[in-house]
Amino acid sequence: MRPRSVLTALTVLLIALLAPLGASAHATAAPSATFGKSSDWGSGWEGRFTLTNGSSTTINGWRVEFDLPAGTSIGTYWDSLLTKDGQHHTFQHREYNATIPPGGSVTFGFLGNGPGAPENCTFNGQPCTGDPQEPGELGKPGTPTITARTDSSLTLSWQAATGTPTGYRVYEGSDLRTTVTGTTATISGLTPCSTHSYTVRAYDADGESPASTAVTGTTTGCTTGPLPRHFLTGYWHDFVNPAEELRLSQVPDEYDLIAVAFGEATTRPGEVTFRVDPELSAALGGYTDAQFKADLAALQNAGKKVILSVGGERGAIRVADAASAQLFADSVRGLMTEYGFDGVDIDLENGLDPTYMEQALRTLHAATGSGLIITMAPQTIDMQSTAGSYFRLALNIKDILTVVHMQYYNSGTMLGCDQKVYGQGTVDFMTALACIQLENGLRPDQIALGLPAGPGAAGGGVVAPAMVNDALDCLAKGTNCGSFTPSRTYPGIRGAMTWSINWDVTNGGAFSRTVGPHLDTLP
């Protein structure tokens, strides 16, 4: 689809004004969807679709699907609901614009990144141009979704194809997996933690419809790595702030994973360095690197894991080319060897390049082995869309990623997966935003809830620890939800994170003593 030039648009308008009424009515006999870029600034653009009902019957509910070429993505959108599967995008109506009367129209829009534009567009299963489907021809089924998972099966559901199909065939690549008469199918005999991609075709005596957009799903039973099924993460400060200063040996026992904050940048791009902060050392009466290493080893002997977090609010680490990616991997590996760290946490709050950070982490993983722990601590804005750099990185390294513990604080209001606005400090904020990650490619065992450990720990989003437990129950078991209830449960949800252990101790340990034991009650 290409935007019309101004001259073309004026020509079309003139022809429309001069044409006989009968010809005009005939030309708009079918619903159509017209795309145009209302503005374009080189690296991005604003796009709008106008949906016109040229038929004589009311449209109750609409769906526009299209593909975008590689290198083009969608960010903010409005007056619609969006789901994505790779480069395939599906926009659907909101509750207030679902109906299009005969002769009426609605619009929706979005911001695009990159040079491309929508391709292979359909409007309610028909070409966006309004060209009618031939009588008796089967339209392609709606985009399938994964509605259930087990260790050995995936269940798919899809919208019916137009026409009168005899049934549906589900394919994995070119291989037929099953044939059904309805619009759901369960593919069995799969291996645990295996990923599969399926398309669906309607069929009748004359043949098959075009294939649906592919859906990809992963069975349950994934190995969760060298950590418990559900675990509690806390950050330990390597600096002085109003929270209580602690030695590693003073970390409460409820914590399973300790993230040391922070590894710092050097003058060499990508390089990470670490030592016990001199001001902290002095506040603790002379805490040395040797004592830190001994405390770290003692935690590991007690069954804990300790990783190095890089970045933070003021972090200046930059990995933006192959050389800095290699230096990042080499320097982090060196610190793991020197101090005994079990992995790395990516907390780059000032932006990251997903391509080269992926390269750095894969190089590190190849050098250290499958026991490497990789965590991420993005801000809420970083995980609103799969087009964001943090979300892209998480999906790109899904096979080696341990967990994402997004920061559900210092955030204000954000959109949930139902496209409703939620304010921080509520159960709904946690569950509706976690749903975005859970329904857009990450496994439940790769998602944890990151919350402040009480007053002083954050500027906003502080919640009672019991509310964190409610959010975990809602996601894992479907109980104790607020007004938002996920469409399904996620028993494998990994756990919780807090900023920080120091603030938790300062506030009497309420977070770890409340949330830590509750994790053992999850499925």
XYZ file of C-alpha atoms in Angstrom:
523
model
C 0.000 0.000 0.000
C 1.370 3.440 -0.936
C 0.138 6.840 0.286
C -1.485 8.911 -2.424
C 0.116 12.135 -3.494
C -1.772 15.375 -2.953
C -2.306 15.712 -6.733
C -3.728 12.197 -6.958
C -6.054 12.826 -4.034
C -7.339 16.052 -5.631
C -7.854 14.261 -8.952
C -9.851 11.494 -7.279
C -11.946 14.074 -5.448
C -12.684 15.968 -8.693
C -13.689 12.790 -10.504
C -15.942 11.848 -7.603
C -17.683 15.237 -7.736
C -18.228 15.061 -11.495
C -19.223 11.385 -11.716
C -22.914 10.399 -11.932
C -24.415 9.304 -8.639
C -25.043 5.838 -9.949
C -21.394 5.324 -10.890
C -20.279 6.535 -7.447
C -22.563 4.100 -5.667
C -21.366 1.242 -7.805
C -17.680 2.076 -7.120
C -18.142 1.843 -3.362
C -20.188 -1.341 -3.242
C -17.820 -3.128 -0.846
C -16.121 -2.165 2.418
C -12.593 -0.839 1.948
C -9.629 0.274 4.063
C -7.442 3.106 2.794
C -3.995 3.785 4.233
C -2.038 7.028 4.113
C 0.920 8.650 5.854
C -0.312 11.940 7.263
C 3.270 12.964 8.078
C 6.744 11.556 7.444
C 9.988 12.740 9.069
C 12.439 10.323 7.472
C 13.149 7.913 10.323
C 9.435 7.576 11.148
C 5.920 8.553 10.159
C 2.311 8.841 11.249
C -0.046 6.469 9.460
C -3.838 6.400 9.331
C -6.384 3.908 8.036
C -9.845 5.007 6.966
C -12.368 2.160 6.959
C -15.351 2.856 4.693
C -18.510 0.787 4.608
C -19.697 1.034 1.017
C -22.118 -1.857 1.449
C -25.803 -1.735 2.352
C -25.387 -3.625 5.664
C -23.929 -2.464 8.989
C -20.462 -3.696 9.938
C -20.454 -4.852 13.565
C -16.807 -5.269 14.507
C -13.775 -4.817 12.263
C -10.280 -6.239 11.897
C -7.480 -4.900 9.709
C -4.421 -7.099 9.177
C -1.225 -6.326 7.304
C 2.480 -7.087 7.163
C 5.367 -4.671 7.549
C 8.708 -5.176 5.789
C 11.812 -5.960 7.867
C 13.234 -2.833 9.451
C 9.832 -1.205 9.953
C 7.893 -1.349 13.223
C 4.931 0.245 14.992
C 5.070 2.193 18.239
C 2.169 4.188 19.680
C -1.320 3.620 18.231
C -4.842 4.903 18.906
C -8.546 4.160 18.335
C -7.821 0.415 17.990
C -6.397 -2.644 19.711
C -3.160 -4.145 18.359
C -1.689 -7.631 18.430
C 1.535 -8.610 16.683
C 3.114 -11.790 15.432
C 6.542 -10.983 14.084
C 5.986 -8.489 11.258
C 2.265 -9.298 10.995
C -0.021 -6.767 12.678
C -3.711 -7.073 13.529
C -5.729 -3.996 14.502
C -9.238 -4.452 15.895
C -12.008 -2.116 16.946
C -12.410 -0.528 20.343
C -15.768 -0.682 22.129
C -16.701 2.802 20.922
C -15.970 2.395 17.175
C -16.933 -1.205 16.427
C -19.989 -0.303 14.339
C -19.734 1.184 10.839
C -23.162 1.934 9.304
C -23.734 1.812 5.535
C -21.950 4.760 3.978
C -20.085 5.469 7.228
C -16.399 5.337 8.079
C -14.009 5.161 11.043
C -10.320 5.892 11.326
C -7.457 4.627 13.447
C -3.792 5.522 13.417
C -0.314 4.727 14.649
C 3.293 5.875 14.584
C 5.703 3.913 12.396
C 9.470 3.550 12.655
C 11.495 2.868 9.524
C 10.942 3.355 5.796
C 8.238 0.782 5.035
C 4.449 0.784 4.858
C 1.657 -1.821 5.257
C 1.580 -4.700 2.776
C -0.852 -7.607 2.156
C -3.676 -5.680 3.810
C -7.050 -7.272 4.601
C -10.203 -5.773 6.107
C -12.368 -8.382 7.852
C -10.615 -11.043 5.806
C -11.123 -9.340 2.443
C -8.602 -7.252 0.471
C -8.414 -3.690 1.764
C -9.085 -2.434 -1.768
C -12.684 -3.574 -1.446
C -12.430 -6.079 -4.295
C -15.073 -8.695 -3.399
C -14.265 -12.339 -2.824
C -15.463 -14.645 -5.593
C -18.691 -16.496 -4.719
C -17.894 -19.755 -2.957
C -14.237 -18.847 -2.443
C -12.791 -19.533 1.006
C -11.166 -16.670 2.868
C -8.161 -17.334 5.048
C -8.824 -18.111 8.735
C -8.117 -15.475 11.365
C -4.708 -15.344 13.019
C -4.485 -18.283 15.461
C -3.677 -17.821 19.142
C -2.220 -20.284 21.641
C -4.941 -20.872 24.245
C -3.392 -23.685 26.295
C 0.007 -25.318 26.835
C 1.271 -28.485 28.496
C 4.653 -30.215 28.457
C 3.561 -32.176 25.379
C 0.828 -30.178 23.642
C -0.267 -26.797 22.316
C -3.904 -25.785 21.766
C -4.760 -23.292 19.016
C -7.882 -21.233 18.383
C -8.756 -19.010 15.412
C -11.590 -17.070 13.813
C -13.599 -18.879 11.167
C -12.810 -18.328 7.498
C -15.353 -16.675 5.243
C -17.230 -18.932 2.886
C -18.480 -22.401 3.794
C -15.461 -24.531 4.712
C -15.706 -28.269 5.313
C -13.048 -27.969 8.011
C -9.533 -26.763 8.789
C -6.030 -28.174 8.405
C -3.226 -27.174 10.740
C 0.278 -27.155 9.264
C 3.731 -26.923 10.794
C 5.724 -25.644 7.858
C 4.543 -27.838 4.983
C 3.679 -30.788 7.251
C 0.012 -31.439 8.030
C -0.363 -31.865 11.834
C -4.113 -32.281 12.252
C -7.509 -31.793 10.571
C -10.556 -30.505 12.483
C -14.087 -29.368 11.714
C -14.186 -26.557 14.291
C -11.956 -23.571 15.024
C -9.758 -25.103 17.720
C -7.136 -27.833 17.599
C -4.712 -29.476 20.029
C -1.358 -30.646 18.717
C -0.049 -33.470 20.938
C 3.111 -35.557 21.114
C 5.440 -32.571 21.476
C 8.560 -32.448 23.625
C 8.818 -30.234 26.734
C 10.038 -26.664 26.209
C 9.912 -26.972 22.414
C 8.855 -24.116 20.136
C 6.557 -24.674 17.159
C 5.013 -22.466 14.472
C 1.649 -23.272 12.887
C -0.609 -21.991 10.111
C -4.250 -22.893 9.465
C -6.030 -23.360 6.128
C -9.754 -23.797 5.557
C -10.729 -26.437 2.995
C -13.713 -27.698 1.026
C -14.250 -29.979 -1.983
C -12.619 -27.429 -4.294
C -9.388 -27.032 -2.331
C -7.802 -24.937 0.412
C -7.905 -21.302 1.415
C -4.796 -19.163 1.759
C -2.846 -19.896 4.929
C -3.515 -17.904 8.060
C -0.790 -15.846 9.630
C 1.567 -18.131 11.561
C 1.418 -18.441 15.339
C 4.380 -19.563 17.429
C 4.140 -21.236 20.837
C 6.398 -23.012 23.320
C 5.350 -26.007 25.401
C 5.779 -25.937 29.162
C 8.438 -27.921 31.014
C 11.304 -25.534 30.332
C 14.357 -25.908 32.515
C 14.334 -22.924 34.844
C 18.088 -22.824 35.379
C 20.102 -22.812 38.604
C 17.365 -21.122 40.647
C 14.136 -22.268 42.351
C 10.908 -22.479 40.369
C 9.784 -19.295 42.140
C 12.379 -17.010 43.698
C 12.976 -13.623 45.286
C 15.559 -11.193 43.894
C 16.963 -8.170 45.695
C 19.496 -5.487 44.777
C 22.402 -4.827 47.152
C 23.856 -1.297 47.089
C 27.540 -0.808 46.386
C 27.164 2.848 47.338
C 25.911 5.015 50.182
C 22.410 6.491 50.195
C 19.792 7.079 52.904
C 19.149 3.322 53.207
C 21.114 1.232 55.687
C 24.600 0.167 54.578
C 25.051 -3.611 54.532
C 27.763 -6.179 54.034
C 26.817 -9.054 51.750
C 26.878 -11.274 54.832
C 23.911 -9.280 56.205
C 21.551 -10.110 53.325
C 18.369 -11.709 54.763
C 17.974 -15.416 54.081
C 14.698 -14.969 52.164
C 16.583 -13.704 49.114
C 17.499 -16.330 46.514
C 19.200 -14.049 43.983
C 21.281 -11.019 44.940
C 22.081 -8.415 42.284
C 25.090 -6.279 43.209
C 24.450 -2.705 42.044
C 26.337 -1.564 40.070
C 29.144 -2.441 37.697
C 30.401 0.796 36.171
C 31.731 2.065 32.841
C 35.326 2.920 32.045
C 36.701 5.198 29.343
C 36.679 2.220 26.954
C 33.218 1.711 25.345
C 31.573 -1.478 26.575
C 34.037 -2.209 29.373
C 32.620 -2.903 32.849
C 34.538 -2.531 36.111
C 33.712 -3.181 39.769
C 35.136 -2.750 43.248
C 33.699 -2.119 46.679
C 32.881 1.580 46.769
C 35.358 3.445 49.030
C 32.598 5.484 50.692
C 30.623 2.313 51.421
C 33.757 0.602 52.697
C 34.349 3.454 55.117
C 30.705 3.457 56.287
C 31.025 -0.262 57.083
C 34.241 0.211 59.049
C 36.597 -0.895 56.303
C 34.793 -3.427 54.058
C 37.413 -4.718 51.619
C 37.204 -6.450 48.268
C 38.584 -9.585 49.921
C 35.822 -9.552 52.545
C 33.242 -8.940 49.817
C 34.522 -11.975 47.895
C 34.419 -14.133 51.009
C 30.849 -13.042 51.784
C 29.825 -13.746 48.184
C 31.261 -17.268 48.397
C 29.454 -17.844 51.680
C 26.139 -16.861 50.099
C 26.757 -19.303 47.271
C 27.611 -22.046 49.741
C 24.229 -21.377 51.351
C 22.526 -21.982 47.994
C 22.182 -18.357 46.893
C 23.179 -16.857 43.549
C 24.931 -13.496 43.185
C 25.103 -11.519 39.947
C 26.549 -8.162 38.896
C 24.057 -5.514 37.767
C 25.374 -3.083 35.159
C 23.950 0.362 34.567
C 21.433 1.950 36.906
C 19.923 5.411 36.686
C 23.317 7.069 36.180
C 24.996 4.227 34.330
C 26.963 5.191 31.226
C 27.832 1.784 29.760
C 27.453 1.806 25.962
C 27.474 -1.276 23.747
C 26.903 0.004 20.236
C 29.256 -1.908 17.939
C 31.031 -5.250 17.644
C 34.153 -4.064 19.444
C 32.284 -2.745 22.502
C 30.141 -5.913 22.561
C 33.271 -8.043 22.736
C 34.794 -5.819 25.442
C 31.584 -6.004 27.479
C 31.625 -9.810 27.325
C 35.321 -10.043 28.124
C 35.213 -7.605 31.048
C 32.088 -9.132 32.635
C 33.612 -12.594 32.298
C 36.769 -11.283 33.968
C 34.752 -9.936 36.902
C 32.861 -13.220 37.189
C 36.196 -15.012 37.407
C 37.698 -12.555 39.904
C 34.741 -12.138 42.258
C 32.715 -15.288 41.618
C 29.571 -13.673 40.189
C 27.021 -16.125 38.737
C 25.855 -13.847 35.953
C 24.860 -10.357 34.890
C 21.845 -8.082 35.199
C 21.142 -5.540 32.430
C 19.801 -2.330 33.972
C 20.730 0.234 31.317
C 18.139 2.920 32.008
C 19.624 5.326 29.454
C 19.026 3.149 26.412
C 20.581 0.110 24.767
C 21.265 -1.293 21.316
C 19.504 -4.694 21.184
C 21.650 -5.971 18.303
C 25.021 -5.478 19.933
C 23.878 -6.226 23.481
C 22.568 -9.546 22.176
C 25.971 -10.160 20.604
C 27.681 -9.342 23.905
C 25.448 -11.627 25.965
C 25.697 -14.531 23.526
C 29.486 -14.197 23.538
C 29.446 -14.217 27.340
C 27.107 -17.215 27.411
C 29.304 -19.147 24.981
C 32.343 -18.462 27.172
C 30.763 -19.275 30.554
C 28.264 -22.045 29.816
C 24.588 -22.803 30.383
C 24.747 -21.968 34.088
C 25.060 -18.258 33.310
C 22.259 -16.191 34.854
C 21.046 -13.295 32.682
C 18.432 -10.942 34.086
C 17.017 -7.630 32.910
C 15.425 -4.734 34.816
C 13.661 -2.526 32.254
C 11.408 0.392 33.117
C 7.709 0.037 32.330
C 7.938 2.240 29.237
C 10.593 -0.120 27.830
C 8.165 -3.065 27.791
C 5.004 -1.439 26.410
C 5.696 -2.682 22.879
C 7.700 -5.487 21.270
C 9.158 -2.783 19.025
C 11.010 -1.271 21.999
C 14.733 -1.988 22.277
C 14.507 -3.718 25.679
C 11.597 -5.926 24.607
C 13.401 -6.782 21.365
C 16.504 -7.759 23.312
C 14.484 -9.971 25.664
C 12.832 -11.780 22.739
C 16.105 -12.080 20.833
C 17.856 -13.816 23.765
C 14.812 -15.746 24.966
C 16.729 -19.026 24.727
C 19.404 -17.878 27.211
C 17.439 -15.305 29.256
C 16.708 -16.170 32.882
C 14.181 -13.527 33.918
C 12.912 -10.004 33.284
C 12.020 -8.185 36.504
C 10.471 -4.990 35.164
C 10.370 -1.979 37.497
C 6.687 -1.403 38.360
C 7.512 1.933 40.001
C 8.616 5.514 39.243
C 6.257 5.111 36.319
C 2.967 6.982 36.599
C 0.217 5.506 34.421
C 0.677 2.970 31.629
C -1.380 0.883 29.214
C -2.143 -2.701 30.163
C -2.491 -5.560 27.708
C -6.205 -4.720 27.409
C -5.270 -1.185 26.243
C -6.788 0.366 29.362
C -4.824 2.855 31.441
C -3.675 1.764 34.904
C -1.952 3.727 37.649
C 1.074 2.461 39.550
C 0.629 1.266 43.105
C -2.249 -1.124 42.307
C -2.701 -4.832 41.706
C -4.136 -4.045 38.267
C -1.006 -2.114 37.293
C 1.170 -5.139 38.034
C -1.052 -7.787 36.439
C -2.161 -5.852 33.339
C 1.415 -4.790 32.520
C 2.867 -8.245 33.214
C 0.273 -9.561 30.759
C 1.936 -7.588 27.940
C 5.149 -9.572 28.356
C 3.352 -12.866 29.008
C 1.229 -12.586 25.857
C 3.912 -11.230 23.537
C 6.580 -13.898 23.434
C 8.208 -14.346 26.852
C 7.598 -17.461 28.935
C 5.989 -17.150 32.399
C 9.189 -18.434 34.007
C 10.953 -15.417 32.488
C 8.686 -12.842 34.167
C 8.973 -11.453 37.724
C 7.419 -8.417 39.404
C 9.821 -5.667 40.496
C 8.585 -3.423 43.332
C 10.123 -1.013 45.875
C 10.903 -2.369 49.326
C 8.949 0.303 51.171
C 9.041 4.041 51.897
C 12.124 5.805 50.584
C 12.968 3.151 48.003
C 11.219 4.887 45.088
C 9.539 8.133 44.172
C 6.267 6.379 43.307
C 4.730 2.933 43.049
C 5.448 1.807 46.619
C 2.915 -0.874 47.593
C 2.236 -3.005 50.634
C 4.077 -6.340 50.249
C 0.743 -8.151 50.589
C -0.370 -6.446 47.364
C 2.588 -8.028 45.554
C 1.351 -11.402 46.809
C -2.143 -10.618 45.467
C -0.719 -9.806 42.041
C 1.295 -13.034 42.001
C -1.816 -15.017 43.005
C -3.835 -13.343 40.256
C -1.272 -14.228 37.590
C -0.490 -17.742 38.855
C -3.896 -18.879 40.100
C -6.520 -16.368 38.967
C -7.338 -15.338 42.547
C -7.057 -12.018 44.428
C -7.256 -10.034 41.180
C -8.397 -6.427 40.993
C -10.667 -5.169 38.222
C -8.368 -6.705 35.589
C -8.408 -10.491 35.329
C -6.044 -12.140 32.806
C -7.656 -14.333 30.162
C -5.663 -17.293 31.502
C -3.348 -18.128 34.388
C 0.445 -18.368 34.394
C 1.460 -20.885 37.081
C 5.096 -20.611 36.043
C 5.369 -16.889 36.899
C 8.882 -16.671 38.282
C 8.588 -14.486 41.356
C 9.413 -10.987 42.531
C 12.264 -8.487 42.747
C 12.758 -5.538 45.041
C 14.767 -2.370 45.049
C 16.418 -2.922 47.338
C 17.712 -5.268 50.040
C 19.137 -2.237 51.836
C 15.775 -0.455 51.812
C 14.036 -3.664 52.893
C 16.285 -3.931 55.950
C 15.812 -0.204 56.622
C 12.035 -0.764 56.632
C 12.169 -3.726 58.979
C 12.371 -6.531 56.390
C 8.630 -6.514 55.638
C 9.064 -7.119 51.912
C 11.264 -10.212 52.117
C 9.408 -11.693 55.116
C 6.040 -11.257 53.353
C 6.785 -12.017 49.705
C 9.569 -14.598 50.142
C 7.510 -17.257 51.982
C 4.488 -16.595 49.753
C 6.437 -17.655 46.673
C 6.506 -21.180 48.106
C 2.692 -21.287 47.940
C 2.539 -20.692 44.185
C 1.870 -23.661 41.882
